[in-house]
């Protein structure tokens, strides 16, 4: 029996992944938590089996990692992995036991199961009732969390609550009540951690899934894409240097230059929703219908620079607004190289991408501008 194969005596020795050779006739390599070292034939010209890498399961992050333990570089999904270097990997990638394709064995990495082999019997108890929206009384869908009370709702349900509350004629400005506890909501945003719990519950209890038509209706109502400022606290350390007009209520903090003063033909009213700038922390009215970009197409964060320039404001006159340079089209930027963060600081993947771009005969500026246009035209999908 090969090392790492399940003997039946201990469940921990069962393999959780395997390397499948691309050339027929060679043996698969089983990987277990007890024996993560891969010892197999590496060169086509030799039948000697050598330890050349180590593959482990990181249960904390839910990822597999490979470490090069050989005396030379290996290839992982086309990228060079030097000696002693480590890289995150996923099921389906190709791993070559040497620094090049010619003369070395190539394997496909396959995950048999993604649980931590030493904790497969661990079960976490969760009360499904705690994962229900108090508006529709169903399991959350695209869950959002409001602050400061931190209650959770479906994106579509709370978006409708927000829309209807903003239309009430006697509503106090910037005072939207939480549907569950009636506390004043200051901000609301999508909760990606609870979204994972939401999906896990629906996978376990399929009977709790909603009909497709209902989900589609909820999605059509959903308007919360990133953190949205609904109201402001009574005391704030960021007041705009503009005074309230006579018909405004005394004592209410001014969230943006257009609250209390008309600029470029627009003035915030009692029901105006505001966005908080990710750059300076200041406020601006949410006006998605005027053709002025207020959110980044890539990260969906709000930035105020372009909006205030269009309204005729200068950053040098108002301390808490961003200059125009902080938010401008990608074609106006000079892009000389790919940032390291684009590949999670993996310089080998960055070098491969740069070489591919160079082979096209185009500049980085032209290629990135082309990708942005395809993203705008919905020819490529947004990252999730």
mmCIF file of C-alpha atoms in Angstrom:
data_model
loop_
_atom_site.group_PDB
_atom_site.id
_atom_site.type_symbol
_atom_site.label_atom_id
_atom_site.label_comp_id
_atom_site.label_asym_id
_atom_site.label_seq_id
_atom_site.Cartn_x
_atom_site.Cartn_y
_atom_site.Cartn_z
ATOM 1 C CA UNK A 1 0.000 0.000 0.000
ATOM 2 C CA UNK A 2 1.362 3.412 -0.976
ATOM 3 C CA UNK A 3 2.175 5.886 1.794
ATOM 4 C CA UNK A 4 -0.744 8.124 2.620
ATOM 5 C CA UNK A 5 -3.426 5.664 1.497
ATOM 6 C CA UNK A 6 -6.260 4.830 3.898
ATOM 7 C CA UNK A 7 -5.572 1.658 5.884
ATOM 8 C CA UNK A 8 -8.906 1.577 7.717
ATOM 9 C CA UNK A 9 -7.256 1.725 11.145
ATOM 10 C CA UNK A 10 -7.199 5.495 11.421
ATOM 11 C CA UNK A 11 -9.484 7.862 9.550
ATOM 12 C CA UNK A 12 -6.858 10.629 9.798
ATOM 13 C CA UNK A 13 -4.640 8.722 7.331
ATOM 14 C CA UNK A 14 -7.197 8.883 4.531
ATOM 15 C CA UNK A 15 -6.043 11.060 1.617
ATOM 16 C CA UNK A 16 -7.696 14.470 1.249
ATOM 17 C CA UNK A 17 -6.102 15.206 -2.146
ATOM 18 C CA UNK A 18 -4.103 13.562 -4.895
ATOM 19 C CA UNK A 19 -1.775 14.316 -7.817
ATOM 20 C CA UNK A 20 -2.946 12.730 -11.072
ATOM 21 C CA UNK A 21 -0.192 12.285 -13.736
ATOM 22 C CA UNK A 22 -0.999 13.705 -17.162
ATOM 23 C CA UNK A 23 0.925 10.889 -18.865
ATOM 24 C CA UNK A 24 -0.820 7.481 -18.700
ATOM 25 C CA UNK A 25 1.012 4.665 -16.978
ATOM 26 C CA UNK A 26 2.351 6.596 -14.011
ATOM 27 C CA UNK A 27 0.980 6.243 -10.483
ATOM 28 C CA UNK A 28 -1.254 8.734 -8.732
ATOM 29 C CA UNK A 29 0.182 10.316 -5.591
ATOM 30 C CA UNK A 30 -2.085 10.306 -2.528
ATOM 31 C CA UNK A 31 -1.807 13.205 -0.071
ATOM 32 C CA UNK A 32 -2.898 12.942 3.556
ATOM 33 C CA UNK A 33 -2.591 15.160 6.596
ATOM 34 C CA UNK A 34 -0.366 12.514 8.187
ATOM 35 C CA UNK A 35 1.993 12.457 5.213
ATOM 36 C CA UNK A 36 1.939 15.717 3.225
ATOM 37 C CA UNK A 37 5.331 15.137 1.558
ATOM 38 C CA UNK A 38 5.070 14.190 -2.128
ATOM 39 C CA UNK A 39 7.614 11.505 -2.993
ATOM 40 C CA UNK A 40 7.320 10.313 -6.577
ATOM 41 C CA UNK A 41 9.083 9.949 -9.867
ATOM 42 C CA UNK A 42 10.036 13.401 -11.123
ATOM 43 C CA UNK A 43 12.051 12.947 -14.322
ATOM 44 C CA UNK A 44 10.886 10.929 -17.318
ATOM 45 C CA UNK A 45 14.403 9.567 -17.751
ATOM 46 C CA UNK A 46 14.599 8.072 -14.227
ATOM 47 C CA UNK A 47 12.398 5.717 -12.193
ATOM 48 C CA UNK A 48 13.835 6.947 -8.883
ATOM 49 C CA UNK A 49 11.266 8.414 -6.496
ATOM 50 C CA UNK A 50 12.320 11.616 -4.748
ATOM 51 C CA UNK A 51 10.606 14.000 -2.308
ATOM 52 C CA UNK A 52 10.104 17.235 -4.212
ATOM 53 C CA UNK A 53 7.210 19.140 -2.623
ATOM 54 C CA UNK A 54 4.920 19.271 0.394
ATOM 55 C CA UNK A 55 1.187 19.964 0.149
ATOM 56 C CA UNK A 56 -0.813 20.947 3.239
ATOM 57 C CA UNK A 57 -4.387 21.988 3.961
ATOM 58 C CA UNK A 58 -4.751 25.333 5.791
ATOM 59 C CA UNK A 59 -8.032 24.866 7.651
ATOM 60 C CA UNK A 60 -7.959 28.426 8.978
ATOM 61 C CA UNK A 61 -8.128 29.893 5.470
ATOM 62 C CA UNK A 62 -9.760 26.934 3.729
ATOM 63 C CA UNK A 63 -6.924 26.687 1.187
ATOM 64 C CA UNK A 64 -4.272 24.216 0.098
ATOM 65 C CA UNK A 65 -0.623 25.306 0.017
ATOM 66 C CA UNK A 66 2.379 23.810 -1.783
ATOM 67 C CA UNK A 67 5.992 24.190 -0.648
ATOM 68 C CA UNK A 68 8.915 23.413 -2.966
ATOM 69 C CA UNK A 69 11.191 21.007 -1.050
ATOM 70 C CA UNK A 70 13.280 19.896 -4.039
ATOM 71 C CA UNK A 71 16.745 21.082 -5.083
ATOM 72 C CA UNK A 72 15.451 23.017 -8.101
ATOM 73 C CA UNK A 73 12.501 25.161 -9.110
ATOM 74 C CA UNK A 74 9.131 23.627 -10.023
ATOM 75 C CA UNK A 75 6.220 24.931 -12.087
ATOM 76 C CA UNK A 76 2.848 25.581 -10.462
ATOM 77 C CA UNK A 77 0.083 26.569 -12.881
ATOM 78 C CA UNK A 78 2.696 27.982 -15.254
ATOM 79 C CA UNK A 79 4.494 30.056 -12.593
ATOM 80 C CA UNK A 80 7.976 29.267 -11.278
ATOM 81 C CA UNK A 81 8.148 28.272 -7.614
ATOM 82 C CA UNK A 82 11.678 28.500 -6.306
ATOM 83 C CA UNK A 83 13.210 26.240 -3.646
ATOM 84 C CA UNK A 84 11.562 26.621 -0.192
ATOM 85 C CA UNK A 85 8.911 28.993 -1.549
ATOM 86 C CA UNK A 86 5.230 28.467 -0.721
ATOM 87 C CA UNK A 87 2.108 29.155 -2.807
ATOM 88 C CA UNK A 88 -1.652 28.785 -2.403
ATOM 89 C CA UNK A 89 -3.165 26.314 -4.876
ATOM 90 C CA UNK A 90 -6.615 25.151 -5.871
ATOM 91 C CA UNK A 91 -8.064 21.985 -7.336
ATOM 92 C CA UNK A 92 -7.487 21.524 -11.066
ATOM 93 C CA UNK A 93 -4.161 23.342 -11.459
ATOM 94 C CA UNK A 94 -1.151 21.752 -13.181
ATOM 95 C CA UNK A 95 2.033 21.084 -11.197
ATOM 96 C CA UNK A 96 5.310 20.148 -12.946
ATOM 97 C CA UNK A 97 7.976 18.380 -10.866
ATOM 98 C CA UNK A 98 10.784 20.407 -12.431
ATOM 99 C CA UNK A 99 11.596 23.913 -13.742
ATOM 100 C CA UNK A 100 10.296 23.195 -17.260
ATOM 101 C CA UNK A 101 7.753 21.023 -19.048
ATOM 102 C CA UNK A 102 10.233 19.003 -21.115
ATOM 103 C CA UNK A 103 11.620 15.937 -19.357
ATOM 104 C CA UNK A 104 9.598 16.239 -16.143
ATOM 105 C CA UNK A 105 6.343 14.698 -14.988
ATOM 106 C CA UNK A 106 3.245 16.894 -14.945
ATOM 107 C CA UNK A 107 0.423 16.336 -12.473
ATOM 108 C CA UNK A 108 -3.096 17.679 -11.962
ATOM 109 C CA UNK A 109 -3.860 18.570 -8.362
ATOM 110 C CA UNK A 110 -7.270 17.295 -7.235
ATOM 111 C CA UNK A 111 -8.933 17.875 -3.859
ATOM 112 C CA UNK A 112 -10.956 14.879 -2.676
ATOM 113 C CA UNK A 113 -12.630 16.854 0.106
ATOM 114 C CA UNK A 114 -11.994 20.370 1.446
ATOM 115 C CA UNK A 115 -12.497 19.716 5.150
ATOM 116 C CA UNK A 116 -9.629 19.591 7.587
ATOM 117 C CA UNK A 117 -8.963 15.819 7.807
ATOM 118 C CA UNK A 118 -8.339 16.084 11.552
ATOM 119 C CA UNK A 119 -11.653 17.815 12.244
ATOM 120 C CA UNK A 120 -14.156 16.165 9.897
ATOM 121 C CA UNK A 121 -16.294 15.079 12.841
ATOM 122 C CA UNK A 122 -16.567 18.633 14.191
ATOM 123 C CA UNK A 123 -20.088 20.016 13.895
ATOM 124 C CA UNK A 124 -21.140 23.576 14.670
ATOM 125 C CA UNK A 125 -24.676 24.103 15.903
ATOM 126 C CA UNK A 126 -26.472 27.170 14.565
ATOM 127 C CA UNK A 127 -30.015 28.335 15.302
ATOM 128 C CA UNK A 128 -31.540 28.985 11.877
ATOM 129 C CA UNK A 129 -34.018 31.424 13.433
ATOM 130 C CA UNK A 130 -31.127 33.793 14.131
ATOM 131 C CA UNK A 131 -30.356 33.934 10.398
ATOM 132 C CA UNK A 132 -33.771 35.229 9.352
ATOM 133 C CA UNK A 133 -34.672 38.689 8.117
ATOM 134 C CA UNK A 134 -37.221 40.310 10.461
ATOM 135 C CA UNK A 135 -38.928 41.995 7.482
ATOM 136 C CA UNK A 136 -39.722 38.971 5.279
ATOM 137 C CA UNK A 137 -39.139 36.296 7.998
ATOM 138 C CA UNK A 138 -37.044 34.191 5.596
ATOM 139 C CA UNK A 139 -33.338 33.276 5.576
ATOM 140 C CA UNK A 140 -31.247 36.308 4.583
ATOM 141 C CA UNK A 141 -30.628 36.898 0.908
ATOM 142 C CA UNK A 142 -27.596 39.076 0.097
ATOM 143 C CA UNK A 143 -27.495 40.025 3.774
ATOM 144 C CA UNK A 144 -26.809 43.621 4.866
ATOM 145 C CA UNK A 145 -26.020 44.889 8.373
ATOM 146 C CA UNK A 146 -27.128 48.237 9.822
ATOM 147 C CA UNK A 147 -25.261 50.204 12.463
ATOM 148 C CA UNK A 148 -25.051 50.973 15.291
ATOM 149 C CA UNK A 149 -27.478 48.189 16.332
ATOM 150 C CA UNK A 150 -25.950 45.562 13.946
ATOM 151 C CA UNK A 151 -29.222 43.914 12.971
ATOM 152 C CA UNK A 152 -29.265 42.035 9.658
ATOM 153 C CA UNK A 153 -31.729 42.026 6.756
ATOM 154 C CA UNK A 154 -32.080 41.008 3.133
ATOM 155 C CA UNK A 155 -30.592 43.625 0.815
ATOM 156 C CA UNK A 156 -33.827 43.882 -1.148
ATOM 157 C CA UNK A 157 -36.027 44.056 1.988
ATOM 158 C CA UNK A 158 -34.022 46.828 3.654
ATOM 159 C CA UNK A 159 -33.629 48.731 0.378
ATOM 160 C CA UNK A 160 -37.430 48.849 0.104
ATOM 161 C CA UNK A 161 -37.705 49.849 3.790
ATOM 162 C CA UNK A 162 -35.186 52.620 3.168
ATOM 163 C CA UNK A 163 -36.979 53.774 0.028
ATOM 164 C CA UNK A 164 -40.391 53.925 1.681
ATOM 165 C CA UNK A 165 -39.039 55.558 4.834
ATOM 166 C CA UNK A 166 -37.369 58.285 2.805
ATOM 167 C CA UNK A 167 -40.691 59.149 1.157
ATOM 168 C CA UNK A 168 -42.613 59.785 4.384
ATOM 169 C CA UNK A 169 -43.616 63.472 4.471
ATOM 170 C CA UNK A 170 -43.081 63.920 8.240
ATOM 171 C CA UNK A 171 -39.862 62.002 8.524
ATOM 172 C CA UNK A 172 -37.081 63.734 10.481
ATOM 173 C CA UNK A 173 -34.093 64.333 8.167
ATOM 174 C CA UNK A 174 -31.580 61.477 8.101
ATOM 175 C CA UNK A 175 -33.648 59.448 10.615
ATOM 176 C CA UNK A 176 -34.351 55.958 9.263
ATOM 177 C CA UNK A 177 -35.386 53.520 11.990
ATOM 178 C CA UNK A 178 -34.129 49.938 12.208
ATOM 179 C CA UNK A 179 -37.056 47.625 11.318
ATOM 180 C CA UNK A 180 -36.196 45.349 14.260
ATOM 181 C CA UNK A 181 -35.354 47.632 17.209
ATOM 182 C CA UNK A 182 -36.413 51.085 15.882
ATOM 183 C CA UNK A 183 -32.991 52.585 16.660
ATOM 184 C CA UNK A 184 -31.866 55.342 14.280
ATOM 185 C CA UNK A 185 -29.753 53.825 11.485
ATOM 186 C CA UNK A 186 -26.504 55.639 10.742
ATOM 187 C CA UNK A 187 -25.171 53.402 7.987
ATOM 188 C CA UNK A 188 -25.804 50.113 6.210
ATOM 189 C CA UNK A 189 -23.525 47.813 4.226
ATOM 190 C CA UNK A 190 -23.275 44.305 2.810
ATOM 191 C CA UNK A 191 -21.973 41.652 5.226
ATOM 192 C CA UNK A 192 -19.781 39.180 3.329
ATOM 193 C CA UNK A 193 -19.086 37.020 6.397
ATOM 194 C CA UNK A 194 -22.788 36.456 7.094
ATOM 195 C CA UNK A 195 -23.328 35.896 3.366
ATOM 196 C CA UNK A 196 -21.142 32.771 3.650
ATOM 197 C CA UNK A 197 -23.235 31.578 6.607
ATOM 198 C CA UNK A 198 -26.391 32.275 4.608
ATOM 199 C CA UNK A 199 -25.152 30.077 1.757
ATOM 200 C CA UNK A 200 -24.063 27.287 4.152
ATOM 201 C CA UNK A 201 -27.520 27.200 5.755
ATOM 202 C CA UNK A 202 -29.288 26.956 2.402
ATOM 203 C CA UNK A 203 -26.957 24.154 1.305
ATOM 204 C CA UNK A 204 -27.746 22.219 4.482
ATOM 205 C CA UNK A 205 -31.488 22.973 4.551
ATOM 206 C CA UNK A 206 -32.539 23.083 0.910
ATOM 207 C CA UNK A 207 -36.206 23.353 1.924
ATOM 208 C CA UNK A 208 -35.525 26.894 3.134
ATOM 209 C CA UNK A 209 -34.545 28.083 -0.346
ATOM 210 C CA UNK A 210 -36.892 30.625 -1.936
ATOM 211 C CA UNK A 211 -38.427 30.282 -5.393
ATOM 212 C CA UNK A 212 -36.309 31.739 -8.190
ATOM 213 C CA UNK A 213 -38.981 34.361 -8.937
ATOM 214 C CA UNK A 214 -38.860 35.649 -5.356
ATOM 215 C CA UNK A 215 -35.060 35.847 -5.393
ATOM 216 C CA UNK A 216 -35.181 37.732 -8.686
ATOM 217 C CA UNK A 217 -37.666 40.215 -7.223
ATOM 218 C CA UNK A 218 -35.454 40.764 -4.166
ATOM 219 C CA UNK A 219 -32.437 41.392 -6.381
ATOM 220 C CA UNK A 220 -34.386 43.954 -8.391
ATOM 221 C CA UNK A 221 -35.163 45.870 -5.185
ATOM 222 C CA UNK A 222 -31.591 45.676 -3.814
ATOM 223 C CA UNK A 223 -29.825 49.035 -4.002
ATOM 224 C CA UNK A 224 -27.071 48.661 -1.387
ATOM 225 C CA UNK A 225 -23.801 47.884 -3.162
ATOM 226 C CA UNK A 226 -21.304 49.202 -0.599
ATOM 227 C CA UNK A 227 -21.391 51.064 2.723
ATOM 228 C CA UNK A 228 -24.166 53.665 2.563
ATOM 229 C CA UNK A 229 -24.447 56.507 5.062
ATOM 230 C CA UNK A 230 -28.113 56.921 5.980
ATOM 231 C CA UNK A 231 -27.868 59.372 8.884
ATOM 232 C CA UNK A 232 -25.238 61.020 11.047
ATOM 233 C CA UNK A 233 -24.736 60.916 14.780
ATOM 234 C CA UNK A 234 -25.718 63.892 16.883
ATOM 235 C CA UNK A 235 -22.104 64.863 17.430
ATOM 236 C CA UNK A 236 -19.522 64.551 14.705
ATOM 237 C CA UNK A 237 -15.948 65.706 14.361
ATOM 238 C CA UNK A 238 -16.330 66.537 10.642
ATOM 239 C CA UNK A 239 -18.522 69.555 10.061
ATOM 240 C CA UNK A 240 -18.544 71.319 6.729
ATOM 241 C CA UNK A 241 -17.559 75.006 6.778
ATOM 242 C CA UNK A 242 -21.022 76.063 5.533
ATOM 243 C CA UNK A 243 -23.942 77.473 7.521
ATOM 244 C CA UNK A 244 -27.526 76.203 7.497
ATOM 245 C CA UNK A 245 -30.210 78.230 5.767
ATOM 246 C CA UNK A 246 -33.132 79.649 7.726
ATOM 247 C CA UNK A 247 -35.611 76.927 6.794
ATOM 248 C CA UNK A 248 -33.304 74.126 7.976
ATOM 249 C CA UNK A 249 -33.835 72.599 11.389
ATOM 250 C CA UNK A 250 -31.542 74.088 14.043
ATOM 251 C CA UNK A 251 -28.895 71.842 15.538
ATOM 252 C CA UNK A 252 -28.568 69.368 12.623
ATOM 253 C CA UNK A 253 -25.023 68.784 11.436
ATOM 254 C CA UNK A 254 -24.325 69.591 7.778
ATOM 255 C CA UNK A 255 -23.225 66.323 6.075
ATOM 256 C CA UNK A 256 -22.103 67.910 2.782
ATOM 257 C CA UNK A 257 -21.700 71.331 1.080
ATOM 258 C CA UNK A 258 -25.051 70.927 -0.688
ATOM 259 C CA UNK A 259 -26.921 70.477 2.592
ATOM 260 C CA UNK A 260 -28.132 73.983 3.359
ATOM 261 C CA UNK A 261 -26.736 75.634 0.225
ATOM 262 C CA UNK A 262 -27.699 75.271 -3.418
ATOM 263 C CA UNK A 263 -24.736 74.485 -5.654
ATOM 264 C CA UNK A 264 -24.888 73.877 -9.410
ATOM 265 C CA UNK A 265 -28.688 73.945 -9.238
ATOM 266 C CA UNK A 266 -28.984 71.232 -6.578
ATOM 267 C CA UNK A 267 -29.605 71.309 -2.851
ATOM 268 C CA UNK A 268 -30.046 68.350 -0.507
ATOM 269 C CA UNK A 269 -33.494 67.947 0.998
ATOM 270 C CA UNK A 270 -34.776 66.057 4.002
ATOM 271 C CA UNK A 271 -34.885 62.732 2.133
ATOM 272 C CA UNK A 272 -31.537 62.868 0.310
ATOM 273 C CA UNK A 273 -29.320 59.826 0.853
ATOM 274 C CA UNK A 274 -25.588 60.413 1.203
ATOM 275 C CA UNK A 275 -22.413 58.506 0.374
ATOM 276 C CA UNK A 276 -19.280 58.646 2.495
ATOM 277 C CA UNK A 277 -16.104 59.195 0.502
ATOM 278 C CA UNK A 278 -13.566 56.413 0.957
ATOM 279 C CA UNK A 279 -10.729 58.897 0.427
ATOM 280 C CA UNK A 280 -11.493 61.815 2.737
ATOM 281 C CA UNK A 281 -14.431 60.578 4.829
ATOM 282 C CA UNK A 282 -16.623 63.493 3.762
ATOM 283 C CA UNK A 283 -20.204 63.290 2.557
ATOM 284 C CA UNK A 284 -21.869 63.836 -0.810
ATOM 285 C CA UNK A 285 -25.433 63.270 -2.012
ATOM 286 C CA UNK A 286 -26.089 59.965 -3.769
ATOM 287 C CA UNK A 287 -27.046 60.991 -7.347
ATOM 288 C CA UNK A 288 -26.539 57.980 -9.653
ATOM 289 C CA UNK A 289 -28.771 59.444 -12.372
ATOM 290 C CA UNK A 290 -26.753 62.545 -13.329
ATOM 291 C CA UNK A 291 -23.923 60.827 -15.235
ATOM 292 C CA UNK A 292 -21.133 61.892 -12.850
ATOM 293 C CA UNK A 293 -19.129 58.945 -11.451
ATOM 294 C CA UNK A 294 -19.330 58.643 -7.674
ATOM 295 C CA UNK A 295 -18.135 55.050 -7.302
ATOM 296 C CA UNK A 296 -15.097 53.193 -8.586
ATOM 297 C CA UNK A 297 -16.077 50.586 -11.198
ATOM 298 C CA UNK A 298 -13.537 48.143 -9.801
ATOM 299 C CA UNK A 299 -14.054 48.214 -6.013
ATOM 300 C CA UNK A 300 -17.486 49.954 -5.884
ATOM 301 C CA UNK A 301 -16.226 52.376 -3.214
ATOM 302 C CA UNK A 302 -17.459 55.961 -3.162
ATOM 303 C CA UNK A 303 -15.077 58.849 -4.004
ATOM 304 C CA UNK A 304 -16.129 62.488 -4.035
ATOM 305 C CA UNK A 305 -13.452 64.160 -6.195
ATOM 306 C CA UNK A 306 -15.164 63.997 -9.603
ATOM 307 C CA UNK A 307 -18.573 64.923 -8.176
ATOM 308 C CA UNK A 308 -17.461 68.107 -6.399
ATOM 309 C CA UNK A 309 -15.418 69.265 -9.389
ATOM 310 C CA UNK A 310 -18.583 68.926 -11.500
ATOM 311 C CA UNK A 311 -20.437 71.012 -8.879
ATOM 312 C CA UNK A 312 -17.842 73.783 -9.135
ATOM 313 C CA UNK A 313 -16.112 73.233 -5.776
ATOM 314 C CA UNK A 314 -12.354 73.450 -5.270
ATOM 315 C CA UNK A 315 -10.593 71.142 -2.806
ATOM 316 C CA UNK A 316 -8.345 74.042 -1.741
ATOM 317 C CA UNK A 317 -11.415 75.953 -0.483
ATOM 318 C CA UNK A 318 -13.085 73.047 1.342
ATOM 319 C CA UNK A 319 -10.811 70.974 3.542
ATOM 320 C CA UNK A 320 -12.875 67.785 3.555
ATOM 321 C CA UNK A 321 -13.306 67.024 -0.134
ATOM 322 C CA UNK A 322 -10.937 65.121 -2.358
ATOM 323 C CA UNK A 323 -9.037 66.763 -5.208
ATOM 324 C CA UNK A 324 -9.960 65.707 -8.723
ATOM 325 C CA UNK A 325 -6.697 63.732 -9.110
ATOM 326 C CA UNK A 326 -7.838 61.116 -6.582
ATOM 327 C CA UNK A 327 -10.677 59.896 -8.831
ATOM 328 C CA UNK A 328 -10.207 60.125 -12.567
ATOM 329 C CA UNK A 329 -10.549 57.797 -15.586
ATOM 330 C CA UNK A 330 -7.867 55.150 -15.988
ATOM 331 C CA UNK A 331 -6.906 56.621 -19.378
ATOM 332 C CA UNK A 332 -5.710 59.737 -17.533
ATOM 333 C CA UNK A 333 -3.250 57.713 -15.415
ATOM 334 C CA UNK A 334 0.297 56.835 -16.436
ATOM 335 C CA UNK A 335 0.696 53.094 -15.910
ATOM 336 C CA UNK A 336 4.268 51.857 -16.263
ATOM 337 C CA UNK A 337 4.081 48.433 -14.586
ATOM 338 C CA UNK A 338 1.690 46.033 -12.899
ATOM 339 C CA UNK A 339 1.398 46.670 -9.134
ATOM 340 C CA UNK A 340 2.659 43.816 -6.931
ATOM 341 C CA UNK A 341 -0.708 43.713 -5.140
ATOM 342 C CA UNK A 342 -2.414 42.657 -8.382
ATOM 343 C CA UNK A 343 -1.009 39.141 -7.897
ATOM 344 C CA UNK A 344 -0.980 39.039 -4.078
ATOM 345 C CA UNK A 345 2.720 40.036 -4.126
ATOM 346 C CA UNK A 346 3.615 36.990 -6.238
ATOM 347 C CA UNK A 347 6.394 38.382 -8.454
ATOM 348 C CA UNK A 348 6.465 35.287 -10.672
ATOM 349 C CA UNK A 349 2.825 35.614 -11.672
ATOM 350 C CA UNK A 350 3.384 39.336 -12.202
ATOM 351 C CA UNK A 351 6.373 38.661 -14.487
ATOM 352 C CA UNK A 352 4.369 36.112 -16.519
ATOM 353 C CA UNK A 353 1.533 38.631 -16.977
ATOM 354 C CA UNK A 354 3.955 41.402 -17.987
ATOM 355 C CA UNK A 355 5.602 39.135 -20.575
ATOM 356 C CA UNK A 356 2.209 38.186 -22.014
ATOM 357 C CA UNK A 357 1.312 41.862 -22.364
ATOM 358 C CA UNK A 358 4.663 42.645 -23.979
ATOM 359 C CA UNK A 359 4.103 39.879 -26.558
ATOM 360 C CA UNK A 360 0.897 41.624 -27.681
ATOM 361 C CA UNK A 361 2.899 44.695 -28.699
ATOM 362 C CA UNK A 362 0.670 46.960 -26.596
ATOM 363 C CA UNK A 363 1.544 49.183 -23.644
ATOM 364 C CA UNK A 364 0.265 48.489 -20.137
ATOM 365 C CA UNK A 365 -1.780 51.684 -20.453
ATOM 366 C CA UNK A 366 -3.515 50.458 -23.622
ATOM 367 C CA UNK A 367 -4.219 46.966 -22.274
ATOM 368 C CA UNK A 368 -5.676 48.170 -18.970
ATOM 369 C CA UNK A 369 -7.781 50.800 -20.753
ATOM 370 C CA UNK A 370 -9.072 48.038 -23.035
ATOM 371 C CA UNK A 371 -9.988 45.855 -20.023
ATOM 372 C CA UNK A 372 -11.777 48.754 -18.346
ATOM 373 C CA UNK A 373 -13.851 49.385 -21.483
ATOM 374 C CA UNK A 374 -14.786 45.690 -21.647
ATOM 375 C CA UNK A 375 -15.761 45.853 -17.981
ATOM 376 C CA UNK A 376 -17.932 48.935 -18.595
ATOM 377 C CA UNK A 377 -19.554 47.231 -21.607
ATOM 378 C CA UNK A 378 -20.153 44.108 -19.442
ATOM 379 C CA UNK A 379 -18.012 41.951 -21.729
ATOM 380 C CA UNK A 380 -16.188 40.676 -18.640
ATOM 381 C CA UNK A 381 -17.661 40.016 -15.212
ATOM 382 C CA UNK A 382 -16.908 41.998 -12.070
ATOM 383 C CA UNK A 383 -14.828 40.265 -9.354
ATOM 384 C CA UNK A 384 -16.768 38.652 -6.531
#
